[in-house]
């Protein structure tokens, strides 16, 4: 692989698990962490240990079994949180503490009833405290998306001086447009004197459907890590979806980025997360939705059957999806009908297909999808001479 390696920080087990109804038990979390490690993620955010005894144990058990990926635990900028995170990570081969505080004026004034100078001091204190326990400390500037860039640059410089190895710039509320998020990252790259001593991380929420676009814009502006979840799970409208950013960077390899993700495992892990968290994936979801490789209109089907690349930019095998499907609906055409009949072992000439198509379209108008049973019945009746 050539180019710049982008670190994939998976937060399915932390931000993803915050989704109502997605709570996991310890065994499920450990099993998923092992799958995430085989998928090739660089960092697994395993949980928020101070939040509950169950999360503490999960982070501890995950730390015991994960040997290659870094295991990360979340904390607030609270000394006790950081101590508990460190304790949960004690068996980790590569422990990381993720600590931080809100830096937007919204958060500073209405959440902390504080001021910028006080928040800056607390940010530095929490990083210094975490450094007593682990080398790898990631600082998050919560609501960085709505934080004044100049102040964000001051906070970033100060936490890097305090020892932060990664600085996370979350668009916590999913507010930014891709150009605004990219400008924010570029501002840090150009205005923080010690920025070369830390990795900038993108953590984007999907409230306006821009989480993936913003993360990619951030990387193009100089960030080196993307925080994401399988199936885009996460608070409210979710986070950047792992499968989307990974395939964007792979598909557009001329951008000069690569990841370590084993892309053929994307669909299997998507299904596993969906089943374990009991959270269905929308059919039209990019890469892992059930319709991601299904073709149903006549124009598309005809073009696809002539050359798959007319209508598919990714080979389903590359992302571990089932083979592409030709779905028969009232919008389908003769090529698709002939193809599906052929798949069932029926070969007809062009005139027969014209005749069959008239029967097909009547059936198709009466139901959502024409299935193999309908086709078998149509083909057999058509072949039998009238008595
Ligand atoms: O969205 C956010 O700001 C977060 C932080 C805790 C990193 O999830
Ligand atoms: Zn988040």
GROMACS .gro file of C-alpha atoms and ligand atoms in nm:
model
  396
    1UNK     CA    1   0.000   0.000   0.000
    2UNK     CA    2   0.129   0.345  -0.077
    3UNK     CA    3   0.022   0.687   0.044
    4UNK     CA    4  -0.081   0.803   0.387
    5UNK     CA    5  -0.227   0.544   0.623
    6UNK     CA    6  -0.550   0.663   0.783
    7UNK     CA    7  -0.609   0.523   1.131
    8UNK     CA    8  -0.953   0.371   1.169
    9UNK     CA    9  -1.087   0.431   1.521
   10UNK     CA   10  -1.398   0.221   1.570
   11UNK     CA   11  -1.647   0.346   1.828
   12UNK     CA   12  -1.931   0.097   1.763
   13UNK     CA   13  -1.893  -0.033   2.118
   14UNK     CA   14  -1.907   0.317   2.271
   15UNK     CA   15  -2.085   0.584   2.059
   16UNK     CA   16  -2.269   0.309   1.864
   17UNK     CA   17  -2.380   0.136   2.181
   18UNK     CA   18  -2.529   0.464   2.311
   19UNK     CA   19  -2.817   0.416   2.063
   20UNK     CA   20  -3.138   0.337   2.252
   21UNK     CA   21  -3.197  -0.040   2.236
   22UNK     CA   22  -2.840  -0.123   2.127
   23UNK     CA   23  -2.695  -0.197   2.469
   24UNK     CA   24  -2.470  -0.503   2.468
   25UNK     CA   25  -2.366  -0.742   2.740
   26UNK     CA   26  -2.003  -0.813   2.817
   27UNK     CA   27  -1.978  -1.130   2.609
   28UNK     CA   28  -2.129  -0.963   2.301
   29UNK     CA   29  -1.887  -0.673   2.340
   30UNK     CA   30  -1.583  -0.899   2.369
   31UNK     CA   31  -1.694  -1.106   2.066
   32UNK     CA   32  -1.750  -0.792   1.858
   33UNK     CA   33  -1.416  -0.645   1.967
   34UNK     CA   34  -1.240  -0.960   1.841
   35UNK     CA   35  -1.421  -0.929   1.506
   36UNK     CA   36  -1.328  -0.560   1.483
   37UNK     CA   37  -0.967  -0.652   1.544
   38UNK     CA   38  -0.975  -0.912   1.262
   39UNK     CA   39  -1.143  -0.653   1.039
   40UNK     CA   40  -0.826  -0.448   1.079
   41UNK     CA   41  -0.936  -0.147   1.281
   42UNK     CA   42  -0.646   0.037   1.447
   43UNK     CA   43  -0.825   0.149   1.763
   44UNK     CA   44  -1.128   0.000   1.939
   45UNK     CA   45  -1.312   0.239   2.167
   46UNK     CA   46  -1.440  -0.023   2.408
   47UNK     CA   47  -1.658   0.185   2.638
   48UNK     CA   48  -1.694   0.451   2.905
   49UNK     CA   49  -1.580   0.270   3.220
   50UNK     CA   50  -1.709   0.516   3.482
   51UNK     CA   51  -2.059   0.506   3.331
   52UNK     CA   52  -2.153   0.163   3.473
   53UNK     CA   53  -1.995  -0.146   3.633
   54UNK     CA   54  -2.096  -0.340   3.320
   55UNK     CA   55  -1.904  -0.104   3.093
   56UNK     CA   56  -1.604  -0.114   3.326
   57UNK     CA   57  -1.591  -0.496   3.309
   58UNK     CA   58  -1.641  -0.494   2.932
   59UNK     CA   59  -1.345  -0.260   2.879
   60UNK     CA   60  -1.138  -0.473   3.117
   61UNK     CA   61  -1.222  -0.802   2.941
   62UNK     CA   62  -1.171  -0.652   2.595
   63UNK     CA   63  -0.831  -0.524   2.711
   64UNK     CA   64  -0.731  -0.881   2.801
   65UNK     CA   65  -0.803  -1.033   2.459
   66UNK     CA   66  -0.715  -0.761   2.206
   67UNK     CA   67  -0.349  -0.784   2.113
   68UNK     CA   68  -0.296  -0.573   1.800
   69UNK     CA   69  -0.544  -0.286   1.801
   70UNK     CA   70  -0.520  -0.013   2.064
   71UNK     CA   71  -0.800  -0.034   2.321
   72UNK     CA   72  -0.946   0.302   2.415
   73UNK     CA   73  -1.164   0.405   2.710
   74UNK     CA   74  -1.368   0.725   2.724
   75UNK     CA   75  -1.372   0.966   3.015
   76UNK     CA   76  -1.485   1.319   3.089
   77UNK     CA   77  -1.231   1.580   3.201
   78UNK     CA   78  -1.280   1.451   3.552
   79UNK     CA   79  -0.989   1.302   3.747
   80UNK     CA   80  -1.192   1.012   3.886
   81UNK     CA   81  -1.320   0.921   3.536
   82UNK     CA   82  -0.963   0.907   3.411
   83UNK     CA   83  -0.847   0.689   3.701
   84UNK     CA   84  -1.131   0.443   3.642
   85UNK     CA   85  -1.059   0.439   3.267
   86UNK     CA   86  -0.692   0.362   3.342
   87UNK     CA   87  -0.792   0.082   3.580
   88UNK     CA   88  -1.023  -0.075   3.320
   89UNK     CA   89  -0.738  -0.062   3.066
   90UNK     CA   90  -0.473  -0.214   3.295
   91UNK     CA   91  -0.440  -0.536   3.090
   92UNK     CA   92  -0.438  -0.369   2.750
   93UNK     CA   93  -0.134  -0.420   2.529
   94UNK     CA   94  -0.187  -0.073   2.378
   95UNK     CA   95  -0.409   0.132   2.613
   96UNK     CA   96  -0.544   0.472   2.513
   97UNK     CA   97  -0.741   0.713   2.733
   98UNK     CA   98  -0.985   0.940   2.548
   99UNK     CA   99  -1.060   1.242   2.761
  100UNK     CA  100  -1.195   1.587   2.687
  101UNK     CA  101  -1.436   1.870   2.744
  102UNK     CA  102  -1.675   2.093   2.547
  103UNK     CA  103  -1.501   2.387   2.382
  104UNK     CA  104  -1.781   2.569   2.197
  105UNK     CA  105  -1.926   2.878   2.363
  106UNK     CA  106  -2.259   2.688   2.380
  107UNK     CA  107  -2.100   2.420   2.594
  108UNK     CA  108  -1.874   2.654   2.790
  109UNK     CA  109  -2.159   2.886   2.890
  110UNK     CA  110  -2.466   2.666   2.915
  111UNK     CA  111  -2.317   2.327   3.007
  112UNK     CA  112  -2.028   2.427   3.228
  113UNK     CA  113  -2.131   2.779   3.329
  114UNK     CA  114  -1.767   2.865   3.276
  115UNK     CA  115  -1.537   3.064   3.049
  116UNK     CA  116  -1.279   2.988   2.779
  117UNK     CA  117  -0.975   3.033   3.007
  118UNK     CA  118  -1.107   2.798   3.272
  119UNK     CA  119  -1.195   2.532   3.012
  120UNK     CA  120  -0.844   2.559   2.865
  121UNK     CA  121  -0.695   2.492   3.209
  122UNK     CA  122  -0.924   2.192   3.264
  123UNK     CA  123  -0.836   2.052   2.921
  124UNK     CA  124  -0.465   2.064   3.001
  125UNK     CA  125  -0.519   1.918   3.349
  126UNK     CA  126  -0.712   1.618   3.224
  127UNK     CA  127  -0.448   1.534   2.962
  128UNK     CA  128  -0.168   1.567   3.220
  129UNK     CA  129  -0.357   1.343   3.461
  130UNK     CA  130  -0.420   1.079   3.195
  131UNK     CA  131  -0.049   1.085   3.102
  132UNK     CA  132   0.029   0.955   3.453
  133UNK     CA  133  -0.138   0.628   3.353
  134UNK     CA  134  -0.082   0.578   2.978
  135UNK     CA  135   0.141   0.720   2.703
  136UNK     CA  136  -0.134   0.735   2.445
  137UNK     CA  137  -0.383   1.008   2.536
  138UNK     CA  138  -0.647   1.135   2.298
  139UNK     CA  139  -0.812   1.468   2.378
  140UNK     CA  140  -1.159   1.551   2.244
  141UNK     CA  141  -1.276   1.910   2.207
  142UNK     CA  142  -1.646   1.836   2.228
  143UNK     CA  143  -1.863   2.041   1.989
  144UNK     CA  144  -1.549   2.146   1.800
  145UNK     CA  145  -1.777   2.180   1.496
  146UNK     CA  146  -1.925   2.495   1.655
  147UNK     CA  147  -1.607   2.607   1.832
  148UNK     CA  148  -1.431   2.927   1.729
  149UNK     CA  149  -1.127   2.817   1.525
  150UNK     CA  150  -0.886   3.050   1.698
  151UNK     CA  151  -0.980   2.921   2.043
  152UNK     CA  152  -0.978   2.562   1.915
  153UNK     CA  153  -0.621   2.617   1.793
  154UNK     CA  154  -0.518   2.744   2.138
  155UNK     CA  155  -0.673   2.443   2.309
  156UNK     CA  156  -0.512   2.207   2.058
  157UNK     CA  157  -0.167   2.356   2.109
  158UNK     CA  158  -0.203   2.344   2.487
  159UNK     CA  159  -0.319   1.980   2.505
  160UNK     CA  160  -0.042   1.869   2.269
  161UNK     CA  161   0.209   2.045   2.495
  162UNK     CA  162   0.051   1.855   2.784
  163UNK     CA  163   0.116   1.526   2.604
  164UNK     CA  164  -0.191   1.451   2.389
  165UNK     CA  165  -0.094   1.214   2.109
  166UNK     CA  166  -0.424   1.254   1.923
  167UNK     CA  167  -0.657   1.554   1.914
  168UNK     CA  168  -1.014   1.472   1.827
  169UNK     CA  169  -1.217   1.747   1.657
  170UNK     CA  170  -1.575   1.622   1.695
  171UNK     CA  171  -1.859   1.772   1.502
  172UNK     CA  172  -2.072   1.658   1.794
  173UNK     CA  173  -2.397   1.805   1.666
  174UNK     CA  174  -2.343   1.721   1.299
  175UNK     CA  175  -2.359   2.093   1.220
  176UNK     CA  176  -2.071   2.153   0.978
  177UNK     CA  177  -2.077   2.153   0.600
  178UNK     CA  178  -1.787   1.958   0.445
  179UNK     CA  179  -1.603   2.277   0.343
  180UNK     CA  180  -1.645   2.424   0.694
  181UNK     CA  181  -1.514   2.108   0.858
  182UNK     CA  182  -1.221   2.091   0.615
  183UNK     CA  183  -1.141   2.461   0.683
  184UNK     CA  184  -1.140   2.387   1.056
  185UNK     CA  185  -0.892   2.103   1.017
  186UNK     CA  186  -0.678   2.308   0.776
  187UNK     CA  187  -0.684   2.598   1.025
  188UNK     CA  188  -0.537   2.369   1.292
  189UNK     CA  189  -0.278   2.228   1.052
  190UNK     CA  190  -0.168   2.581   0.961
  191UNK     CA  191  -0.197   2.759   1.295
  192UNK     CA  192  -0.100   2.514   1.568
  193UNK     CA  193   0.281   2.527   1.593
  194UNK     CA  194   0.321   2.178   1.749
  195UNK     CA  195   0.057   2.005   1.534
  196UNK     CA  196   0.320   1.768   1.391
  197UNK     CA  197   0.343   1.604   1.736
  198UNK     CA  198  -0.014   1.472   1.728
  199UNK     CA  199  -0.264   1.309   1.496
  200UNK     CA  200  -0.582   1.502   1.420
  201UNK     CA  201  -0.895   1.290   1.440
  202UNK     CA  202  -1.236   1.339   1.274
  203UNK     CA  203  -1.543   1.241   1.476
  204UNK     CA  204  -1.851   1.345   1.279
  205UNK     CA  205  -2.218   1.303   1.358
  206UNK     CA  206  -2.485   1.259   1.097
  207UNK     CA  207  -2.760   1.503   1.198
  208UNK     CA  208  -2.760   1.655   0.849
  209UNK     CA  209  -2.655   1.336   0.670
  210UNK     CA  210  -2.300   1.474   0.627
  211UNK     CA  211  -2.097   1.259   0.868
  212UNK     CA  212  -1.919   1.060   0.598
  213UNK     CA  213  -1.861   1.361   0.371
  214UNK     CA  214  -1.723   1.562   0.664
  215UNK     CA  215  -1.483   1.288   0.774
  216UNK     CA  216  -1.346   1.256   0.422
  217UNK     CA  217  -1.317   1.635   0.393
  218UNK     CA  218  -1.127   1.632   0.724
  219UNK     CA  219  -0.880   1.371   0.603
  220UNK     CA  220  -0.827   1.562   0.279
  221UNK     CA  221  -0.746   1.869   0.490
  222UNK     CA  222  -0.482   1.688   0.695
  223UNK     CA  223  -0.648   1.468   0.961
  224UNK     CA  224  -0.493   1.123   1.012
  225UNK     CA  225  -0.767   0.935   1.197
  226UNK     CA  226  -1.137   0.876   1.138
  227UNK     CA  227  -1.374   0.779   1.420
  228UNK     CA  228  -1.658   0.573   1.285
  229UNK     CA  229  -1.899   0.289   1.355
  230UNK     CA  230  -2.025  -0.017   1.174
  231UNK     CA  231  -2.353   0.068   0.996
  232UNK     CA  232  -2.307   0.431   1.102
  233UNK     CA  233  -2.463   0.365   1.442
  234UNK     CA  234  -2.433   0.635   1.707
  235UNK     CA  235  -2.610   0.905   1.903
  236UNK     CA  236  -2.922   1.044   1.733
  237UNK     CA  237  -2.871   1.019   1.354
  238UNK     CA  238  -2.546   0.829   1.406
  239UNK     CA  239  -2.177   0.863   1.328
  240UNK     CA  240  -1.962   0.836   1.019
  241UNK     CA  241  -2.009   0.486   0.884
  242UNK     CA  242  -1.691   0.277   0.879
  243UNK     CA  243  -1.779   0.086   0.564
  244UNK     CA  244  -1.846   0.409   0.374
  245UNK     CA  245  -1.523   0.591   0.461
  246UNK     CA  246  -1.312   0.282   0.402
  247UNK     CA  247  -1.460   0.220   0.059
  248UNK     CA  248  -1.441   0.589  -0.038
  249UNK     CA  249  -1.068   0.593   0.040
  250UNK     CA  250  -1.020   0.265  -0.147
  251UNK     CA  251  -1.231   0.362  -0.447
  252UNK     CA  252  -1.062   0.702  -0.476
  253UNK     CA  253  -0.710   0.575  -0.416
  254UNK     CA  254  -0.576   0.864  -0.624
  255UNK     CA  255  -0.639   1.078  -0.313
  256UNK     CA  256  -0.335   0.902  -0.166
  257UNK     CA  257  -0.487   0.740   0.145
  258UNK     CA  258  -0.527   0.382   0.255
  259UNK     CA  259  -0.656   0.188   0.557
  260UNK     CA  260  -0.583  -0.158   0.694
  261UNK     CA  261  -0.943  -0.275   0.671
  262UNK     CA  262  -1.010  -0.619   0.520
  263UNK     CA  263  -1.293  -0.502   0.298
  264UNK     CA  264  -1.439  -0.847   0.227
  265UNK     CA  265  -1.534  -0.864   0.597
  266UNK     CA  266  -1.748  -0.548   0.579
  267UNK     CA  267  -2.081  -0.714   0.499
  268UNK     CA  268  -2.039  -1.003   0.744
  269UNK     CA  269  -1.954  -0.766   1.032
  270UNK     CA  270  -2.238  -0.534   0.935
  271UNK     CA  271  -2.483  -0.826   0.963
  272UNK     CA  272  -2.332  -0.938   1.292
  273UNK     CA  273  -2.358  -0.589   1.446
  274UNK     CA  274  -2.712  -0.550   1.315
  275UNK     CA  275  -2.817  -0.885   1.466
  276UNK     CA  276  -2.634  -0.842   1.796
  277UNK     CA  277  -2.763  -0.489   1.847
  278UNK     CA  278  -3.105  -0.571   1.701
  279UNK     CA  279  -3.077  -0.268   1.475
  280UNK     CA  280  -3.183  -0.333   1.113
  281UNK     CA  281  -2.977  -0.181   0.833
  282UNK     CA  282  -3.177   0.034   0.590
  283UNK     CA  283  -3.198  -0.150   0.254
  284UNK     CA  284  -3.052   0.143   0.059
  285UNK     CA  285  -2.752   0.183   0.292
  286UNK     CA  286  -2.429   0.221   0.093
  287UNK     CA  287  -2.202  -0.087   0.085
  288UNK     CA  288  -2.400  -0.301   0.332
  289UNK     CA  289  -2.771  -0.243   0.257
  290UNK     CA  290  -2.966  -0.531   0.102
  291UNK     CA  291  -3.025  -0.320  -0.210
  292UNK     CA  292  -2.665  -0.196  -0.244
  293UNK     CA  293  -2.611  -0.440  -0.531
  294UNK     CA  294  -2.967  -0.490  -0.656
  295UNK     CA  295  -3.082  -0.364  -0.995
  296UNK     CA  296  -3.449  -0.324  -1.067
  297UNK     CA  297  -3.520  -0.080  -1.349
  298UNK     CA  298  -3.513  -0.202  -1.709
  299UNK     CA  299  -3.254   0.055  -1.825
  300UNK     CA  300  -3.013  -0.030  -1.542
  301UNK     CA  301  -3.066  -0.406  -1.575
  302UNK     CA  302  -2.996  -0.407  -1.946
  303UNK     CA  303  -2.678  -0.200  -1.898
  304UNK     CA  304  -2.567  -0.409  -1.600
  305UNK     CA  305  -2.613  -0.736  -1.791
  306UNK     CA  306  -2.400  -0.601  -2.077
  307UNK     CA  307  -2.124  -0.493  -1.838
  308UNK     CA  308  -2.162  -0.485  -1.457
  309UNK     CA  309  -1.943  -0.176  -1.437
  310UNK     CA  310  -2.205   0.025  -1.623
  311UNK     CA  311  -2.400   0.038  -1.297
  312UNK     CA  312  -2.167  -0.084  -1.021
  313UNK     CA  313  -1.851   0.090  -0.903
  314UNK     CA  314  -1.775  -0.181  -0.645
  315UNK     CA  315  -1.766  -0.556  -0.699
  316UNK     CA  316  -1.990  -0.705  -0.426
  317UNK     CA  317  -1.725  -0.973  -0.356
  318UNK     CA  318  -1.481  -0.700  -0.259
  319UNK     CA  319  -1.703  -0.605   0.036
  320UNK     CA  320  -1.827  -0.955   0.116
  321UNK     CA  321  -2.178  -0.893  -0.015
  322UNK     CA  322  -2.395  -1.151  -0.192
  323UNK     CA  323  -2.373  -1.149  -0.571
  324UNK     CA  324  -2.554  -0.865  -0.749
  325UNK     CA  325  -2.927  -0.921  -0.789
  326UNK     CA  326  -3.155  -0.863  -1.083
  327UNK     CA  327  -3.487  -0.791  -0.916
  328UNK     CA  328  -3.799  -0.824  -1.127
  329UNK     CA  329  -4.058  -0.551  -1.082
  330UNK     CA  330  -4.301  -0.370  -1.310
  331UNK     CA  331  -4.011  -0.139  -1.400
  332UNK     CA  332  -3.797  -0.429  -1.532
  333UNK     CA  333  -3.733  -0.500  -1.895
  334UNK     CA  334  -3.701  -0.794  -2.134
  335UNK     CA  335  -3.326  -0.848  -2.079
  336UNK     CA  336  -3.379  -0.895  -1.709
  337UNK     CA  337  -3.671  -1.130  -1.765
  338UNK     CA  338  -3.470  -1.341  -2.012
  339UNK     CA  339  -3.174  -1.347  -1.772
  340UNK     CA  340  -3.378  -1.459  -1.472
  341UNK     CA  341  -3.555  -1.728  -1.678
  342UNK     CA  342  -3.217  -1.849  -1.799
  343UNK     CA  343  -3.095  -1.869  -1.437
  344UNK     CA  344  -3.383  -2.110  -1.377
  345UNK     CA  345  -3.285  -2.319  -1.680
  346UNK     CA  346  -3.539  -2.185  -1.932
  347UNK     CA  347  -3.405  -2.058  -2.264
  348UNK     CA  348  -3.641  -1.872  -2.494
  349UNK     CA  349  -3.585  -1.695  -2.823
  350UNK     CA  350  -3.652  -1.325  -2.870
  351UNK     CA  351  -4.012  -1.371  -2.993
  352UNK     CA  352  -4.098  -1.594  -2.697
  353UNK     CA  353  -3.954  -1.337  -2.457
  354UNK     CA  354  -4.174  -1.071  -2.620
  355UNK     CA  355  -4.476  -1.291  -2.556
  356UNK     CA  356  -4.371  -1.381  -2.203
  357UNK     CA  357  -4.303  -1.018  -2.123
  358UNK     CA  358  -4.673  -0.931  -2.176
  359UNK     CA  359  -4.772  -1.195  -1.920
  360UNK     CA  360  -4.489  -1.088  -1.687
  361UNK     CA  361  -4.588  -0.721  -1.687
  362UNK     CA  362  -4.943  -0.805  -1.587
  363UNK     CA  363  -4.822  -1.015  -1.294
  364UNK     CA  364  -4.564  -0.749  -1.201
  365UNK     CA  365  -4.825  -0.472  -1.192
  366UNK     CA  366  -5.015  -0.668  -0.928
  367UNK     CA  367  -4.726  -0.728  -0.686
  368UNK     CA  368  -4.407  -0.568  -0.560
  369UNK     CA  369  -4.167  -0.829  -0.694
  370UNK     CA  370  -4.198  -1.121  -0.937
  371UNK     CA  371  -4.026  -1.423  -0.781
  372UNK     CA  372  -3.889  -1.755  -0.906
  373UNK     CA  373  -4.218  -1.932  -0.838
  374UNK     CA  374  -4.402  -1.685  -1.065
  375UNK     CA  375  -4.136  -1.729  -1.333
  376UNK     CA  376  -4.151  -2.110  -1.321
  377UNK     CA  377  -4.527  -2.101  -1.353
  378UNK     CA  378  -4.512  -1.852  -1.643
  379UNK     CA  379  -4.242  -2.047  -1.826
  380UNK     CA  380  -4.415  -2.384  -1.788
  381UNK     CA  381  -4.753  -2.251  -1.900
  382UNK     CA  382  -4.596  -2.074  -2.195
  383UNK     CA  383  -4.420  -2.391  -2.308
  384UNK     CA  384  -4.729  -2.613  -2.282
  385UNK     CA  385  -4.932  -2.609  -2.603
  386UNK     CA  386  -5.295  -2.522  -2.533
  387UNK     CA  387  -5.507  -2.841  -2.505
  388LIG     O1  388  -1.966   1.333   1.965
  388LIG     C1  389  -1.878   1.358   2.051
  388LIG     O2  390  -1.836   1.471   2.071
  388LIG     C2  391  -1.827   1.244   2.126
  388LIG     C3  392  -1.710   1.270   2.216
  388LIG     C4  393  -1.730   1.208   2.349
  388LIG     C5  394  -1.585   1.224   2.149
  388LIG     O3  395  -1.873   1.134   2.112
  389LIG    ZN1  396  -1.990   1.120   1.926
   0.00000   0.00000   0.00000
